[in-house]
Amino acid sequence: MTILKTNMARRSVLRAGTAGAAALAFGGTAAKADSNQVIVYVGTGDWAESNIKAFVRPFEEETGIEVIEVEDWYNLNQVRLWVETGTVQADVLNIGGSQVDIMANEGLLEEIDYSIYSDATKNDIVPESQHKFGVGALFYSTVLSYWADQFTDQPPPSGWQQFWDVDGFPGKRTLVSGEGGYGSWEIALIADGVPMDQLYPLDIERAFDSLDRIRPHITKWWLDGSDNQQIFADRFVDLGAAYNGRMGNLQKQDLPIVIDWNEGKLEQDFWGIPKGAPNPENAQKFIEFASRGAQQAIFSQEIPYAPTNLSAFDYIPEDVAVQLPTYPENLAKQFTRNYAWEAEVIDGKSNLERLIEAWNRFIIS
Amino acid sequence: MKGTTSIADNVHASSVAERGRISWRWGIGLLVVPALALLAIAYVYPMVRMVLVSFEGSQFSTEHYLAFIQDPVYTTILGRTFAMAATTTVICLLLGYPAAYLLSHVPKRYRGWLLLLVVVPYLTSFLVRTYAWVVLLNDNGPINGALVGLGIVDEPVKLVYNTIGVHIGMVHVLLPLMILPLYAVMTAIDDRLVRAAYSMGAGPVRGFLAVYLPLSLPGVTSGCLLVFLISLGFYITPIMLGGLGDVMLVNLIDIQITRLGNWNFGAAASVVLLVVTLAAVVVIRQLSGSADVFGLGDGTMRRQSANGSSAIARVRKRLSGLLRHNAVSDAAMIIVARHRSKRWADLRARNRRSISIGKHLIAAYAAVVFIFLVIPTFIVIPLSFSSSSFLTFPPPGWSFRWYEHFFTEEGWVNGTLLSFQVGFFTTVLVTVLGTLAAYGLVRGRSRYRALIMALVISPLIVPPIVVGVGLYWTLVDIKLIGTVAGLVLGHSIGALAYVVVLVTAVLSRFDISLERAAMSLGAGPLRTFRKVTFPLIRPGIIAAAVFAFIHSFDELVITYLISPFGIKTLPRMMWQNIRNEIDPVIAATSSMLILVPLVVLLILKLTNRKSRGTDVRATPF
């Protein structure tokens, strides 16, 4: 699992940086025709590799539009700065599910032009992925994972109620930190006995009482995928919540990690276009291309994130498909994170803000 | 002109000289202006915008300030942040003072090596050093391995992902920042003063407390100030090494701004942090009995009389106190002279022994501190040769692939070059401007010196994310967004603070009469500076330049916002790696960053030895 890149010296970000930075850096003014380029933020590491292989190269071949792929992160703050100063530096962004509504509400995103999508594609893409301001790019899950040898002489834990049972299932534990607005609140409610289909609207107080009970037994609360991967790889923890993609990486490295889909939390990332992007039309075309089943199938075979276009499963071999979060058998066991509820603003505050505030109170108590 | 001069001529001459002195004083005050101009563009203008944002622009709403102050979560975290910074500062002082003492008293030929031990860890990216502590301190790591293996404990001790881990990480990063100002001041202390105290019968403790400590106080002040202020702004260390409750205020502000887009609240919180911090600094200095908040000295050109407030005058008073020179003791001395002289000899012999023991204790203690400083380096270098893709220690096998990775993978080499480029320009800019400003602040006469000083150091307190947002707008306005020049501006505001604090510390210890002597012999101000002042304050300036460079080299948050499109500085490459897969390429990068300057310095030292001049005050640099 190295981050060796394919040879892309010519189209590299660096060349763009030195040769055309000034031209590229400032998009913004509306009445400008698209150049023959599109700037796509492809993420970093293995995820970037997979995006490039599945979407960027094929798109370039089919349309002849040059893709400038940027391997970097960005955050809401940056996009806001770009849009407000008219210095938008990207055409296509990969946006976390919880951020799409926030960004849309602040007027930071362009509307998706679904008219260029074929009816077949629109049929096949899952309804939750067809947002007014974004198109679902991938599904991933947070699931209970553990080292296989932790439970050799007893059945391993399944489901979060068993995870909360520290005596019945001993081991060093980890959960997702709530700091960034992703958190273990739904998991805590399930552990407290709430059925998966009755999770939302979240009973915040009950969730945090539940978290309080497991708190002394958590060795580390992880915040990022790399933390997540590293604490399992180095065996700082024996069991806990983890991204399925990260655990898949470890499994590829022959580490005996087991993933349990039961009561997993399904989440989405979206493709979006910042308002005032330099090449909005090309951006729409790119996103449409990336939403095709055949392309998403390539993507999901590179990295275990699930397609949002269900026709992709026609192209994915069975042994790969069973590892994906939206494989029907896996999907049935999980619940989906409710972004709309989080973004709902009541009394001037969004529910997401309430959750973060509750988390802040939790950590200082 | 020989022969008699008239009284009128004398009066005329002295008033010309007086006017010259006054205009020179004002002139010196003007030395601060270039630095202030830099700050005005790169810091004040952005901050004014952010302050306006915190008040919701023209509405002047205090809504966000009230939201902050009335929220128990934020006030608690504010308090905890201060407590963490205070404890870190105290620990750094306790560890750093003996280390600096050893550094300044060791024979010159060893001094260079010891200084390397202090500075070299600093060249490693602080991200990598912090991560090295995760590797070292966790349950499966070497420290716990040794503790359990030696039977000191039965089970691994929890040293990381809690407050202990955060303190270890923060102290390790900040210790050189305490040691170097102390060292720079201590090298200027005349040891004969201490020996004079010993010769009058003071024991080692008394001699230290009465003589040495007051003389080293400017170093203590600036070291503590720097460490305290920078600790307040730490947020990556608590994330990587801390537990749930170890979050610091800057973390919370960061989340409000980057994840929720709440600029108003983030800006208001930062202003509160800034105001409370400056107030705390003023209060502490008042309590310690000095109206001179930042240790700038009183700036007069005249040598202090024995009743004056300078450190030397206080030392003189103490020395004379030791002599107990009064009529009663004179009489008693005559009567018991013979008896007393024998007891005196005994006392001095005992003191000599305890002074010698004391010196050895200090040396041992300081040695432990130096070992602490270099331990992570000894982790990072082997890790860079690991064959594994993870940073497990000890490495399972050996390989050069991470070095290969550094040179072949895109972004690493260019990132390093960019970081060096920006670092170089930043360092040159702020060292020059900062030294001028420091000189103007210490020697000049202005009522606003404390205010200017507060302005200069405030970038160290204000969360960089807040400055960064404001700076982004500013750079767009002046059309420097996404350029190297913009990066230099962004890095300069923090780097300038380091330079000013360090150089003022050294300058305020500097005996002004040396300058006056040179000028009375006919040297102009420029010549005096070149031949007299500069060589003597050079250690301070070099230390300041080193820290300025390192600040720029490590800067992450502001850089992230204002970087040129498509190219990342080295800390951003490292942070990305740590956030992605944490593989040993960061260890390889850090190892090269350590080894290359070491080799260069080694070559310099070897060639220097041959051409060493007879400069009495030769510094180890």
CSV table of C-alpha atoms in Angstrom, one decimal, chain A residues 2-365:
chain,number,residue,atom,x,y,z
A,2,THR,CA,2.3,2.7,-1.2
A,3,ILE,CA,1.3,5.9,-2.8
A,4,LEU,CA,3.2,5.3,-6.0
A,5,LYS,CA,1.7,7.4,-8.7
A,6,THR,CA,1.3,6.5,-12.3
A,7,ASN,CA,3.4,8.5,-14.5
A,8,MET,CA,1.6,11.7,-15.0
A,9,ALA,CA,4.3,14.2,-15.2
A,10,ARG,CA,2.8,16.1,-18.1
A,11,ARG,CA,-0.6,16.7,-16.6
A,12,SER,CA,0.7,17.1,-13.1
A,13,VAL,CA,-0.5,19.6,-10.7
A,14,LEU,CA,3.1,20.9,-10.5
A,15,ARG,CA,3.2,21.8,-14.1
A,16,ALA,CA,-0.1,23.6,-13.8
A,17,GLY,CA,1.3,25.3,-10.8
A,18,THR,CA,4.3,26.7,-12.4
A,19,ALA,CA,3.0,27.4,-15.9
A,20,GLY,CA,-0.6,28.5,-15.5
A,21,ALA,CA,-1.1,29.3,-11.8
A,22,ALA,CA,-2.2,32.9,-12.4
A,23,ALA,CA,-4.7,31.9,-15.1
A,24,LEU,CA,-6.1,29.0,-13.2
A,25,ALA,CA,-6.2,30.6,-9.8
A,26,PHE,CA,-8.8,33.1,-10.4
A,27,GLY,CA,-12.1,31.9,-11.7
A,28,GLY,CA,-15.1,33.7,-10.6
A,29,THR,CA,-16.5,36.1,-13.0
A,30,ALA,CA,-19.6,34.7,-14.6
A,31,ALA,CA,-19.5,35.6,-18.3
A,32,LYS,CA,-16.4,33.6,-19.2
A,33,ALA,CA,-16.4,30.7,-21.5
A,34,ASP,CA,-14.9,27.5,-20.2
A,35,SER,CA,-11.4,26.8,-21.3
A,36,ASN,CA,-10.6,23.2,-22.3
A,37,GLN,CA,-9.8,22.3,-18.7
A,38,VAL,CA,-11.4,21.2,-15.5
A,39,ILE,CA,-9.9,21.3,-12.1
A,40,VAL,CA,-10.9,18.4,-9.9
A,41,TYR,CA,-10.0,17.8,-6.3
A,42,VAL,CA,-9.4,14.1,-6.1
A,43,GLY,CA,-8.5,13.7,-2.5
A,44,THR,CA,-5.3,12.1,-1.4
A,45,GLY,CA,-3.5,8.8,-1.1
A,46,ASP,CA,-5.2,5.6,-2.3
A,47,TRP,CA,-8.5,7.4,-2.8
A,48,ALA,CA,-6.9,9.9,-5.2
A,49,GLU,CA,-5.4,7.0,-7.1
A,50,SER,CA,-8.7,5.4,-7.5
A,51,ASN,CA,-10.4,8.6,-8.6
A,52,ILE,CA,-7.8,9.2,-11.2
A,53,LYS,CA,-7.9,5.7,-12.6
A,54,ALA,CA,-11.7,5.4,-12.7
A,55,PHE,CA,-12.8,8.9,-13.6
A,56,VAL,CA,-10.0,11.3,-14.6
A,57,ARG,CA,-8.2,9.4,-17.3
A,58,PRO,CA,-11.3,7.9,-18.9
A,59,PHE,CA,-12.9,11.3,-18.9
A,60,GLU,CA,-10.0,12.9,-20.6
A,61,GLU,CA,-10.0,10.1,-23.2
A,62,GLU,CA,-13.6,10.4,-24.0
A,63,THR,CA,-14.0,14.2,-24.0
A,64,GLY,CA,-10.5,15.5,-24.7
A,65,ILE,CA,-11.0,18.0,-21.9
A,66,GLU,CA,-7.8,18.3,-19.8
A,67,VAL,CA,-8.3,17.4,-16.2
A,68,ILE,CA,-6.1,19.1,-13.7
A,69,GLU,CA,-6.2,16.9,-10.7
A,70,VAL,CA,-5.4,18.4,-7.3
A,71,GLU,CA,-4.4,16.0,-4.6
A,72,ASP,CA,-5.3,18.0,-1.6
A,73,TRP,CA,-8.0,18.6,0.9
A,74,TYR,CA,-10.0,21.7,1.4
A,75,ASN,CA,-12.6,22.7,3.9
A,76,LEU,CA,-15.8,24.8,4.1
A,77,ASN,CA,-13.8,27.8,5.2
A,78,GLN,CA,-11.6,27.8,2.2
A,79,VAL,CA,-14.5,27.5,-0.2
A,80,ARG,CA,-16.2,30.4,1.5
A,81,LEU,CA,-13.0,32.5,1.1
A,82,TRP,CA,-12.8,31.5,-2.6
A,83,VAL,CA,-16.3,32.4,-3.3
A,84,GLU,CA,-16.4,35.6,-1.4
A,85,THR,CA,-13.2,36.9,-3.0
A,86,GLY,CA,-13.9,35.6,-6.4
A,87,THR,CA,-10.7,33.5,-6.4
A,88,VAL,CA,-12.3,30.1,-6.8
A,89,GLN,CA,-9.6,27.5,-7.6
A,90,ALA,CA,-11.6,24.4,-8.3
A,91,ASP,CA,-14.3,23.2,-10.5
A,92,VAL,CA,-15.2,19.9,-8.9
A,93,LEU,CA,-15.0,19.1,-5.2
A,94,ASN,CA,-15.7,16.0,-3.2
A,95,ILE,CA,-17.9,17.1,-0.4
A,96,GLY,CA,-18.7,15.3,2.8
A,97,GLY,CA,-22.3,14.5,3.2
A,98,SER,CA,-22.8,16.7,6.2
A,99,GLN,CA,-21.3,19.7,4.5
A,100,VAL,CA,-23.4,19.8,1.3
A,101,ASP,CA,-26.4,21.2,3.0
A,102,ILE,CA,-24.4,23.7,5.0
A,103,MET,CA,-22.5,24.9,1.9
A,104,ALA,CA,-25.7,25.0,-0.2
A,105,ASN,CA,-27.4,27.1,2.5
A,106,GLU,CA,-24.6,29.5,2.4
A,107,GLY,CA,-24.8,29.8,-1.3
A,108,LEU,CA,-21.4,28.3,-2.0
A,109,LEU,CA,-22.5,25.7,-4.6
A,110,GLU,CA,-23.8,25.6,-8.1
A,111,GLU,CA,-26.9,23.7,-8.9
A,112,ILE,CA,-26.4,20.4,-10.7
A,113,ASP,CA,-27.6,20.3,-14.2
A,114,TYR,CA,-29.4,17.0,-14.3
A,115,SER,CA,-30.6,17.6,-17.9
A,116,ILE,CA,-27.4,16.2,-19.3
A,117,TYR,CA,-27.9,12.9,-17.5
A,118,SER,CA,-29.5,10.0,-19.4
A,119,ASP,CA,-32.8,8.7,-18.0
A,120,ALA,CA,-31.2,5.4,-17.3
A,121,THR,CA,-28.5,7.0,-15.2
A,122,LYS,CA,-31.0,9.0,-13.3
A,123,ASN,CA,-33.0,5.9,-12.6
A,124,ASP,CA,-30.0,3.9,-11.4
A,125,ILE,CA,-28.5,6.5,-9.1
A,126,VAL,CA,-29.9,6.1,-5.6
A,127,PRO,CA,-32.5,8.9,-4.8
A,128,GLU,CA,-30.5,10.1,-1.7
A,129,SER,CA,-27.6,10.7,-4.0
A,130,GLN,CA,-29.4,13.1,-6.3
A,131,HIS,CA,-29.1,16.3,-4.3
A,132,LYS,CA,-30.0,19.7,-5.8
A,133,PHE,CA,-26.4,20.9,-5.3
A,134,GLY,CA,-24.5,17.6,-5.4
A,135,VAL,CA,-24.4,14.1,-6.8
A,136,GLY,CA,-23.5,11.2,-4.6
A,137,ALA,CA,-20.0,10.0,-5.4
A,138,LEU,CA,-19.5,7.0,-3.1
A,139,PHE,CA,-20.8,5.3,0.0
A,140,TYR,CA,-18.7,4.3,2.9
A,141,SER,CA,-19.5,2.8,6.3
A,142,THR,CA,-18.4,3.0,9.9
A,143,VAL,CA,-18.5,-0.5,11.2
A,144,LEU,CA,-17.5,-2.6,14.2
A,145,SER,CA,-14.1,-4.0,13.4
A,146,TYR,CA,-11.7,-6.1,15.5
A,147,TRP,CA,-8.6,-8.2,15.5
A,148,ALA,CA,-9.6,-11.8,14.8
A,149,ASP,CA,-7.4,-13.3,17.5
A,150,GLN,CA,-9.0,-11.2,20.2
A,151,PHE,CA,-12.0,-13.5,20.4
A,152,THR,CA,-10.6,-17.0,19.7
A,153,ASP,CA,-12.4,-18.9,22.5
A,154,GLN,CA,-15.6,-17.0,22.4
A,155,PRO,CA,-18.0,-15.7,19.7
A,156,PRO,CA,-16.9,-12.2,18.6
A,157,PRO,CA,-19.2,-9.2,19.3
A,158,SER,CA,-21.8,-8.2,16.8
A,159,GLY,CA,-23.7,-5.1,17.1
A,160,TRP,CA,-23.2,-2.1,19.4
A,161,GLN,CA,-25.0,-3.4,22.5
A,162,GLN,CA,-22.4,-6.2,22.6
A,163,PHE,CA,-19.6,-3.6,22.0
A,164,TRP,CA,-20.8,-1.7,25.1
A,165,ASP,CA,-20.5,-5.0,27.1
A,166,VAL,CA,-16.9,-4.6,28.3
A,167,ASP,CA,-16.9,-7.6,30.5
A,168,GLY,CA,-18.5,-10.0,28.0
A,169,PHE,CA,-16.2,-8.9,25.2
A,170,PRO,CA,-12.9,-7.6,26.7
A,171,GLY,CA,-10.4,-5.6,24.8
A,172,LYS,CA,-9.0,-2.1,24.2
A,173,ARG,CA,-11.6,-0.1,22.4
A,174,THR,CA,-12.0,2.9,20.1
A,175,LEU,CA,-14.8,5.0,18.8
A,176,VAL,CA,-15.1,8.0,16.5
A,177,SER,CA,-14.5,11.3,18.1
A,178,GLY,CA,-17.3,13.8,17.9
A,179,GLU,CA,-15.0,16.8,17.5
A,180,GLY,CA,-15.5,17.3,13.8
A,181,GLY,CA,-19.2,16.7,13.7
A,182,TYR,CA,-18.9,13.0,12.8
A,183,GLY,CA,-19.6,11.1,16.0
A,184,SER,CA,-20.7,8.0,17.7
A,185,TRP,CA,-24.1,9.3,18.7
A,186,GLU,CA,-26.2,7.0,16.7
A,187,ILE,CA,-24.0,4.1,17.7
A,188,ALA,CA,-24.5,5.1,21.3
A,189,LEU,CA,-28.3,5.2,20.9
A,190,ILE,CA,-28.3,1.8,19.3
A,191,ALA,CA,-26.2,0.4,22.2
A,192,ASP,CA,-28.9,1.9,24.5
A,193,GLY,CA,-31.6,-0.1,22.8
A,194,VAL,CA,-33.0,2.3,20.2
A,195,PRO,CA,-34.0,0.4,17.0
A,196,MET,CA,-32.2,1.5,13.8
A,197,ASP,CA,-35.2,2.8,12.1
A,198,GLN,CA,-36.2,5.0,15.0
A,199,LEU,CA,-32.9,6.8,15.4
A,200,TYR,CA,-33.8,10.2,14.0
A,201,PRO,CA,-34.6,12.7,15.4
A,202,LEU,CA,-31.7,11.9,17.7
A,203,ASP,CA,-32.3,12.0,21.5
A,204,ILE,CA,-29.1,13.9,22.2
A,205,GLU,CA,-29.2,13.6,25.9
A,206,ARG,CA,-29.7,9.8,25.8
A,207,ALA,CA,-26.9,9.4,23.3
A,208,PHE,CA,-24.5,11.2,25.6
A,209,ASP,CA,-25.5,9.3,28.7
A,210,SER,CA,-24.8,6.2,26.7
A,211,LEU,CA,-21.4,7.5,25.6
A,212,ASP,CA,-20.7,8.3,29.2
A,213,ARG,CA,-21.0,4.7,30.2
A,214,ILE,CA,-18.5,3.5,27.6
A,215,ARG,CA,-16.2,6.4,28.0
A,216,PRO,CA,-13.7,5.0,30.6
A,217,HIS,CA,-13.1,2.0,28.4
A,218,ILE,CA,-12.2,3.9,25.2
A,219,THR,CA,-8.4,4.0,24.7
A,220,LYS,CA,-8.5,6.5,22.0
A,221,TRP,CA,-11.2,8.4,20.1
A,222,TRP,CA,-10.0,8.8,16.5
A,223,LEU,CA,-10.7,11.8,14.4
A,224,ASP,CA,-9.3,10.9,11.0
A,225,GLY,CA,-9.1,7.9,8.7
A,226,SER,CA,-5.3,7.7,9.1
A,227,ASP,CA,-5.6,7.7,12.9
A,228,ASN,CA,-8.2,5.0,12.6
A,229,GLN,CA,-6.0,2.9,10.4
A,230,GLN,CA,-2.9,3.4,12.4
A,231,ILE,CA,-4.3,2.5,15.8
A,232,PHE,CA,-5.6,-0.8,14.5
A,233,ALA,CA,-2.5,-1.5,12.5
A,234,ASP,CA,-0.2,-1.0,15.5
A,235,ARG,CA,-2.7,-2.7,17.8
A,236,PHE,CA,-3.2,0.2,20.1
A,237,VAL,CA,-6.8,-1.0,20.2
A,238,ASP,CA,-8.4,-4.5,19.7
A,239,LEU,CA,-11.8,-3.6,18.6
A,240,GLY,CA,-14.0,-0.6,17.8
A,241,ALA,CA,-15.6,1.6,15.2
A,242,ALA,CA,-13.7,2.0,11.9
A,243,TYR,CA,-14.1,3.0,8.3
A,244,ASN,CA,-14.6,0.0,6.1
A,245,GLY,CA,-12.2,1.3,3.6
A,246,ARG,CA,-9.4,1.7,6.1
A,247,MET,CA,-9.9,-1.8,7.5
A,248,GLY,CA,-10.0,-3.1,3.9
A,249,ASN,CA,-6.5,-1.6,3.4
A,250,LEU,CA,-5.3,-3.5,6.4
A,251,GLN,CA,-6.9,-6.7,5.2
A,252,LYS,CA,-5.0,-6.2,1.9
A,253,GLN,CA,-1.9,-6.1,4.0
A,254,ASP,CA,-2.8,-9.5,5.4
A,255,LEU,CA,-3.6,-8.2,8.9
A,256,PRO,CA,-6.3,-10.4,10.5
A,257,ILE,CA,-9.0,-7.7,10.8
A,258,VAL,CA,-12.6,-8.6,10.7
A,259,ILE,CA,-15.4,-6.3,9.6
A,260,ASP,CA,-18.9,-6.7,10.9
A,261,TRP,CA,-21.6,-4.9,8.8
A,262,ASN,CA,-24.3,-5.4,11.5
A,263,GLU,CA,-25.6,-2.0,12.6
A,264,GLY,CA,-23.0,-0.1,10.6
A,265,LYS,CA,-23.4,3.5,9.8
A,266,LEU,CA,-23.7,4.3,6.1
A,267,GLU,CA,-22.5,7.7,4.8
A,268,GLN,CA,-22.1,9.5,1.5
A,269,ASP,CA,-19.7,11.8,-0.2
A,270,PHE,CA,-20.9,14.1,-3.0
A,271,TRP,CA,-19.4,15.7,-6.0
A,272,GLY,CA,-20.2,19.4,-6.1
A,273,ILE,CA,-19.3,22.6,-8.0
A,274,PRO,CA,-18.3,25.7,-6.1
A,275,LYS,CA,-20.1,28.8,-7.1
A,276,GLY,CA,-18.0,30.9,-9.5
A,277,ALA,CA,-15.9,28.0,-10.6
A,278,PRO,CA,-13.7,28.8,-13.6
A,279,ASN,CA,-15.1,26.0,-15.8
A,280,PRO,CA,-18.6,25.2,-14.6
A,281,GLU,CA,-19.8,23.5,-17.8
A,282,ASN,CA,-16.9,21.1,-17.9
A,283,ALA,CA,-17.5,20.5,-14.2
A,284,GLN,CA,-21.1,19.3,-14.9
A,285,LYS,CA,-19.8,17.0,-17.6
A,286,PHE,CA,-17.2,15.5,-15.3
A,287,ILE,CA,-19.7,14.8,-12.6
A,288,GLU,CA,-22.1,13.2,-15.0
A,289,PHE,CA,-19.3,11.0,-16.3
A,290,ALA,CA,-18.3,10.0,-12.8
A,291,SER,CA,-21.9,9.0,-12.0
A,292,ARG,CA,-22.0,6.4,-14.7
A,293,GLY,CA,-22.3,2.8,-13.6
A,294,ALA,CA,-19.4,1.5,-15.6
A,295,GLN,CA,-17.0,4.1,-14.2
A,296,GLN,CA,-18.1,3.7,-10.6
A,297,ALA,CA,-17.6,-0.1,-11.0
A,298,ILE,CA,-13.9,0.6,-11.8
A,299,PHE,CA,-13.7,2.9,-8.8
A,300,SER,CA,-15.2,0.4,-6.4
A,301,GLN,CA,-12.8,-2.3,-7.5
A,302,GLU,CA,-9.9,-0.1,-6.7
A,303,ILE,CA,-11.0,0.9,-3.3
A,304,PRO,CA,-13.8,-0.5,-1.2
A,305,TYR,CA,-16.2,2.4,-1.4
A,306,ALA,CA,-19.6,1.6,-2.8
A,307,PRO,CA,-21.1,3.0,-5.9
A,308,THR,CA,-24.1,5.3,-5.8
A,309,ASN,CA,-25.2,4.1,-9.2
A,310,LEU,CA,-26.6,0.7,-8.6
A,311,SER,CA,-26.1,-0.5,-12.2
A,312,ALA,CA,-22.4,-0.6,-11.3
A,313,PHE,CA,-23.0,-3.9,-9.6
A,314,ASP,CA,-23.6,-5.4,-13.0
A,315,TYR,CA,-19.9,-4.9,-13.7
A,316,ILE,CA,-18.4,-5.7,-10.3
A,317,PRO,CA,-17.4,-9.3,-9.7
A,318,GLU,CA,-19.1,-11.0,-6.8
A,319,ASP,CA,-16.1,-11.5,-4.6
A,320,VAL,CA,-15.4,-7.7,-4.6
A,321,ALA,CA,-19.1,-6.8,-4.4
A,322,VAL,CA,-19.6,-8.6,-1.1
A,323,GLN,CA,-17.1,-6.3,0.6
A,324,LEU,CA,-18.9,-3.1,-0.4
A,325,PRO,CA,-21.2,-1.2,2.0
A,326,THR,CA,-24.2,-1.1,-0.4
A,327,TYR,CA,-24.1,-4.8,-1.4
A,328,PRO,CA,-27.7,-5.7,-0.7
A,329,GLU,CA,-26.9,-8.1,2.1
A,330,ASN,CA,-24.7,-5.6,3.8
A,331,LEU,CA,-26.9,-2.6,3.1
A,332,ALA,CA,-29.9,-4.3,4.8
A,333,LYS,CA,-28.0,-4.5,8.1
A,334,GLN,CA,-27.1,-0.8,8.3
A,335,PHE,CA,-28.6,2.6,8.9
A,336,THR,CA,-28.0,5.7,6.9
A,337,ARG,CA,-26.8,8.9,8.4
A,338,ASN,CA,-29.4,11.6,8.1
A,339,TYR,CA,-27.7,14.7,6.8
A,340,ALA,CA,-30.9,16.6,6.3
A,341,TRP,CA,-31.8,16.3,10.0
A,342,GLU,CA,-28.4,17.5,10.9
A,343,ALA,CA,-28.6,20.5,8.7
A,344,GLU,CA,-32.1,21.4,10.0
A,345,VAL,CA,-32.0,24.8,11.7
A,346,ILE,CA,-34.2,25.2,14.7
A,347,ASP,CA,-34.0,28.3,16.9
A,348,GLY,CA,-31.1,29.6,15.0
A,349,LYS,CA,-28.9,26.6,15.4
A,350,SER,CA,-28.5,23.5,13.2
A,351,ASN,CA,-28.8,20.1,14.8
A,352,LEU,CA,-25.2,19.5,13.9
A,353,GLU,CA,-24.1,22.5,15.9
A,354,ARG,CA,-26.2,21.2,18.8
A,355,LEU,CA,-24.3,17.9,18.6
A,356,ILE,CA,-21.0,19.6,18.5
A,357,GLU,CA,-21.9,21.7,21.5
A,358,ALA,CA,-23.0,18.6,23.4
A,359,TRP,CA,-19.8,16.9,22.5
A,360,ASN,CA,-17.8,19.9,23.8
A,361,ARG,CA,-19.7,19.7,27.1
A,362,PHE,CA,-19.0,16.0,27.2
A,363,ILE,CA,-15.3,16.2,26.8
A,364,ILE,CA,-14.8,18.7,29.6
A,365,SER,CA,-16.9,16.9,32.1
